Amino acid sequence: MIDAINDALDIMLDRDPNVVVMGEDVGYFGGVFRCTAGLQEKHGKTRVFDTPISECGIIGVAVGMGAYGLRPVPEIQFADYIYPGLDQLISEAARLRYRSAAEYIAPMTVRSPFGGGIFGGQTHSQSPEAIFSHVSGLKTVIPSNPYDAKGLLIASIEDNDPVIFFEPKRIYNGPFNGYYDKPVEPWKKHAQSIVPEGHYRVELGKARKVTEGDELTVLAYGTMVHVAEAVCAAKGVNAEILDLRTIVPLDIEAIEASVKKTGRCLIVHEATRTSGFGAELSALVTERCFYHLEAAVERVTGFDTPYPHSLEWAYFPGPVRIGEAIDKILSE
Amino acid sequence: MADRPDQAQQGQNKPTLQLHVPEPSYRPGDAVDFGHLTIPEAGAQPRPDEGCEASETNPLATDLIRVLGDDNLPHGPWDPKLDADTLREMLHHMAMVRAFDERMFRGQRQGKTSFYMKCTGEEATSISAAMALASDDMVFPSYRQQGILIARGYPLTEMINQIYSNSADKLKGRQLPIMYSSREKSFFSISGNLATQTPQAVGWAMASAIKGDSRIAATWVGEGSTAEGDFHAACTFAAVYNAPVILNVVNNQWAISSFSGFAGGERTSFAARAVGYGIAGLRVDGNDPLAVYAAERWAANRARSNAGPTLIEHFTYRAEGHSTSDDPSGYRSAQEREEWPLGDPVMRLKDHLIALGEWDEDRQKSLDEDCATEVKKATKEAEKNGILGHGLHHPFRTMFEDVFEELPWHLKEQSAQAIRERETKFPEGLSE
């Protein structure tokens, strides 16, 4: 997935002279996760450069660059550190088109590694997507595999709205199915790791059907797509798993069609439960599919605590928690 | 013995520690004496080369650059040597802003709009500064630089349409009054969130440099807002990338009810902060239109020649309340305005032109009358498009437009709901 992201950035730097990539350690060093490796050398220091350690500064100058006419792709090293930039994202980037009646826009893509499962503790594991889905004017994208990561990132950079692009760092090097005690496979054995050369887009706002099924609909994104898939396979449940890919805008049509078919819906995310994005999904499914539901909509999420270090696998919404929820839904 | 606390004395500081909470010198009812302010002689300040090392400006960051003396004539190396026509144009813009502020303030009191903010006493900090920039240099103002729009010839009627949120408001009634935006005039969309425009200006300037452009950026922020983290980010990024940007700090002494001491103004000047960032720093008499022009011009030339950013502190006084929602008699002495030692920028420019033999009181009187008439005419024109409270002005669907470039499904649904509600809420009928 790292290579796919690097490839997407490389292609966009080549195609559009207004694309600039910036962030802490992204330049000469190539990023702490290697996502920008080699880009500065190839495209030059004024297109790919290091920044001071200042998230409000990184996002703030990106808004100004967007107003000039550039298409900045700032990186926030960990999603846990995006908060100093929130005022610039929420009050400025998200509102600029609206408040200026489209005189000024913020065509920027904020990339940031997110999610847990890596013993990252409290400040290298968070999933703050619900904060952004609550802000009108921001799009939020979360890929789950290399093919989507490249196509979605290219689509995000080309989009004229500000996009928060969260990269689940647990699956940077290979899919993770939640069975933390088993060896992890690298991406090359995975079908979605085949990444075409050159430019292609994965449209924002479109979910991907991971598996076709009729017993149960599972709504997930990021790392949890792989976990849900593994649990359903292990339990022999004929589930229809939707990888949402973007949570704003949301593919409501795909969700409605699937839940109306299966009559059951399970929502899975790593983020904490209360006011998490699962609450929005649950409400939407209940509102729009009420007469088709045969069981209450269930949410499997992280607990409402800060992300712990040593108790990571007790916290992570893995196979046991998902399995229990599936049993409950199917028993109703 | 190492220099470290004696364990036996821990918790026994003598004297006990005290928290210093700043207090302004004068509260309501107090007699005012600004004698403690150091006001140097006009013309006494050196003018270093525009391409100098930032550190060479350090003495100027705590000094006060002044051009107009008590004799109303220019003095010293900072005299921008403007011709009489330019000076009259500057005076005209200032008189216009003052007339505009007066009428809009009255308009708010008459219920034609919800809110207004005057810039009385600070006209030079926007008008003289704007005149020193090229018209396509990008400005990132705060809410008190309406003078820039006027200096750049933005139509008064458009400004009033925005203030009235009427059917001709280009911002479609979405923004609070005075939060203007004009791409055509290279005037960035004003935000309610303080100091956010400062790193944005730096980013715009960086973009201009990335593209090898020749345009520079300038931003304005009040002294109170310099306490925001964004201002620190702006200064850091400006210095790191040597961005072609001017950071104007309008020190008008007051941030609503808080005096400048709460922004850190008790111990040092605001311009002195430039020193720590490695940015050129100038502190100017913000009520001296010639000094403001000269400093802005110096900084613009510096930026344009890739010599780097400049922080200019405009030392001035907020003569009126913070906004139409504020009554300054609740926290400061009414005498402050009268006693302010740097006078009034409009009067100083007028007196200068008179001293040059290029102006007289009669012409000033007719200028003021002409400005009042022009503002009145623009107001009448704008009122044809409605005022706030007389109708909702814009089609309901426009509330949902421009959140994104295109409407996603949820906004389409909510737009349909708003239009559905219209029939129940407004049975007398409203268009769209």
Short mmCIF file of N, CA, C and O in Angstrom, two decimals, chain B residues 10 27 42 47 69-70 107 149 187 236 257 268 291 307 353 384 402 414 417:
data_model
loop_
_atom_site.label_atom_id
_atom_site.label_comp_id
_atom_site.label_asym_id
_atom_site.label_seq_id
_atom_site.Cartn_x
_atom_site.Cartn_y
_atom_site.Cartn_z
N GLN B 10 12.77 23.63 50.50
CA GLN B 10 11.71 23.41 49.51
C GLN B 10 10.37 23.84 50.06
O GLN B 10 10.02 23.57 51.21
N ARG B 27 -9.08 52.97 33.79
CA ARG B 27 -10.41 52.36 33.73
C ARG B 27 -11.45 53.49 33.65
O ARG B 27 -11.09 54.67 33.80
N ALA B 42 9.74 62.86 14.85
CA ALA B 42 9.57 62.43 13.46
C ALA B 42 10.88 62.58 12.71
O ALA B 42 11.58 63.58 12.89
N ARG B 47 16.70 54.52 8.10
CA ARG B 47 16.02 53.65 7.13
C ARG B 47 17.06 52.74 6.49
O ARG B 47 17.77 53.15 5.58
N GLY B 69 5.88 65.44 11.29
CA GLY B 69 6.21 66.10 12.56
C GLY B 69 5.08 66.99 13.04
O GLY B 69 4.03 67.11 12.40
N ASP B 70 5.33 67.63 14.19
CA ASP B 70 4.32 68.54 14.74
C ASP B 70 4.06 69.72 13.80
O ASP B 70 3.02 70.36 13.88
N GLY B 107 -26.84 52.41 10.20
CA GLY B 107 -27.69 51.40 9.58
C GLY B 107 -27.95 50.23 10.52
O GLY B 107 -29.07 49.70 10.60
N LEU B 149 -10.40 47.59 0.69
CA LEU B 149 -11.38 47.46 -0.40
C LEU B 149 -11.66 48.82 -1.02
O LEU B 149 -11.77 48.96 -2.25
N PHE B 187 -8.57 40.20 -2.60
CA PHE B 187 -8.92 40.41 -1.19
C PHE B 187 -9.49 39.09 -0.69
O PHE B 187 -10.54 38.65 -1.15
N THR B 236 6.89 31.50 11.86
CA THR B 236 7.88 30.43 11.67
C THR B 236 7.98 30.05 10.20
O THR B 236 9.07 29.99 9.63
N SER B 257 -12.36 44.06 25.29
CA SER B 257 -12.17 44.76 26.57
C SER B 257 -10.78 44.54 27.16
O SER B 257 -10.47 45.08 28.22
N THR B 268 7.31 44.03 25.95
CA THR B 268 8.04 44.35 24.72
C THR B 268 7.04 44.78 23.67
O THR B 268 5.83 44.69 23.88
N ALA B 291 4.21 57.45 7.26
CA ALA B 291 5.08 56.43 7.87
C ALA B 291 4.56 55.03 7.54
O ALA B 291 5.33 54.12 7.23
N ALA B 307 14.17 39.18 -0.54
CA ALA B 307 14.98 39.42 0.67
C ALA B 307 14.24 38.98 1.92
O ALA B 307 14.81 38.99 3.00
N LEU B 353 -1.42 68.16 4.06
CA LEU B 353 -1.72 68.73 2.73
C LEU B 353 -1.91 70.24 2.81
O LEU B 353 -1.50 70.98 1.90
N LYS B 384 -32.27 48.98 -2.50
CA LYS B 384 -33.20 48.48 -3.53
C LYS B 384 -33.19 46.95 -3.57
O LYS B 384 -34.13 46.32 -4.00
N ASP B 402 -22.31 25.11 -2.74
CA ASP B 402 -20.93 25.52 -2.40
C ASP B 402 -20.43 24.95 -1.08
O ASP B 402 -19.35 25.32 -0.62
N GLN B 414 -31.67 17.29 1.99
CA GLN B 414 -31.95 18.37 2.95
C GLN B 414 -32.43 19.63 2.23
O GLN B 414 -33.27 20.37 2.75
N GLN B 417 -35.98 19.19 1.60
CA GLN B 417 -36.72 19.39 2.85
C GLN B 417 -36.94 20.88 3.13
O GLN B 417 -38.04 21.30 3.48
#
